[in-house]
Amino acid sequence: DSGVTQTPKHLITATGQRVTLRCSPRSGDLSVYWYQQSLDQGLQFLIQYYNGEERAKGNILERFSAQQFPDLHSELNLSSLELGDSALYFCASSRNRREGNYGYTFGSGTRLTVV
Amino acid sequence: GDSVTQMEGPVTLSEEAFLTINCTYTATGYPSLFWYVQYPGEGLQLLLKATKADDKGSNKGFEATYRKETTSFHLEKGSVQVSDSAVYFCALSDQEGGGNKLTFGTGTQLKVEL
């Protein structure tokens, strides 16, 4: 157990729907990162939050949004889902921005299947 | 922008063989470099890291040296085991814009056979 908890582990939904993926960072970690892993795109950085504030944005679609709450858990919202959004979505955390330079801890991921 | 290039797989080896997985990078500044490993059905685990030039990261028999002159961070292991079968990702840290995201290579699948 890495200490980063992601729920649900699996999600199957239809095109056009909206889903919310949840991440609880490791205890004491302030930074949360979201990544998408797909066969054709590999691991793509989506977004980073630090202590509730957005810090960096990657290749995140406008249909996707995220936030980090006061208790530091984070949610990734995916809307108007398309078949191509099917992927593994990983959350990771680090103690602070500087510690991110030393690598961060990943959760086990949420596998999203859009049918 | 920053990028990581690693050798394509799958790499298939016999147990006890020597492993090298090549990784080169392009970056502005002085990033930290990482190897992550992903076992089937699991998330990524940090295998080793190096934060400055000439640093050697090591863990579980794996090693990689941060070579600034060749912009490389090749992963090596002297004697692989069946349990090392996994996908290996090379990555660098990118602090552009105030964040510190990791940029990953495409991953190299390693299969170790008896």
Tab-separated table of N, CA, C and O in Angstrom, chain B residues 10 16 24 39 41 65-66 80-81 94 104 107 111-112:
chain	number	residue	atom	x	y	z
B	10	PRO	N	9.115	-4.963	-26.466
B	10	PRO	CA	9.553	-5.583	-25.214
B	10	PRO	C	10.998	-6.078	-25.291
B	10	PRO	O	11.500	-6.404	-26.355
B	16	GLU	N	19.077	-14.237	-14.930
B	16	GLU	CA	20.494	-14.015	-14.631
B	16	GLU	C	21.231	-13.247	-15.737
B	16	GLU	O	22.439	-13.015	-15.618
B	24	THR	N	17.433	8.628	-22.668
B	24	THR	CA	18.049	9.930	-22.879
B	24	THR	C	16.991	10.996	-22.692
B	24	THR	O	15.793	10.728	-22.816
B	39	TYR	N	4.307	-2.891	-12.211
B	39	TYR	CA	3.985	-4.315	-12.319
B	39	TYR	C	2.551	-4.453	-12.827
B	39	TYR	O	1.738	-3.539	-12.655
B	41	GLY	N	-1.148	-4.557	-13.469
B	41	GLY	CA	-2.315	-4.237	-12.656
B	41	GLY	C	-2.047	-3.301	-11.491
B	41	GLY	O	-2.925	-3.096	-10.649
B	65	THR	N	23.125	6.049	-13.667
B	65	THR	CA	23.982	7.200	-13.392
B	65	THR	C	23.553	8.376	-14.240
B	65	THR	O	23.363	8.243	-15.461
B	66	TYR	N	23.419	9.517	-13.616
B	66	TYR	CA	23.015	10.767	-14.258
B	66	TYR	C	24.218	11.308	-15.043
B	66	TYR	O	25.175	11.810	-14.461
B	80	VAL	N	19.152	-10.349	-13.848
B	80	VAL	CA	17.701	-10.160	-13.683
B	80	VAL	C	17.034	-11.445	-13.234
B	80	VAL	O	17.536	-12.553	-13.464
B	81	GLN	N	15.885	-11.269	-12.605
B	81	GLN	CA	15.069	-12.384	-12.129
B	81	GLN	C	13.701	-12.325	-12.798
B	81	GLN	O	13.284	-11.266	-13.278
B	94	ASP	N	10.209	18.494	-13.997
B	94	ASP	CA	10.133	19.733	-14.761
B	94	ASP	C	9.515	20.776	-13.856
B	94	ASP	O	8.359	20.656	-13.475
B	104	PHE	N	7.393	11.639	-18.503
B	104	PHE	CA	7.756	10.232	-18.613
B	104	PHE	C	8.111	9.845	-20.040
B	104	PHE	O	7.579	10.405	-21.006
B	107	GLY	N	7.946	4.069	-21.756
B	107	GLY	CA	7.975	2.800	-21.035
B	107	GLY	C	8.620	1.691	-21.849
B	107	GLY	O	8.497	1.652	-23.077
B	111	LYS	N	10.554	-8.625	-20.090
B	111	LYS	CA	10.086	-9.991	-19.811
B	111	LYS	C	11.311	-10.841	-19.504
B	111	LYS	O	12.238	-10.907	-20.317
B	112	VAL	N	11.313	-11.472	-18.349
B	112	VAL	CA	12.415	-12.337	-17.967
B	112	VAL	C	11.896	-13.768	-17.910
B	112	VAL	O	10.916	-14.050	-17.232
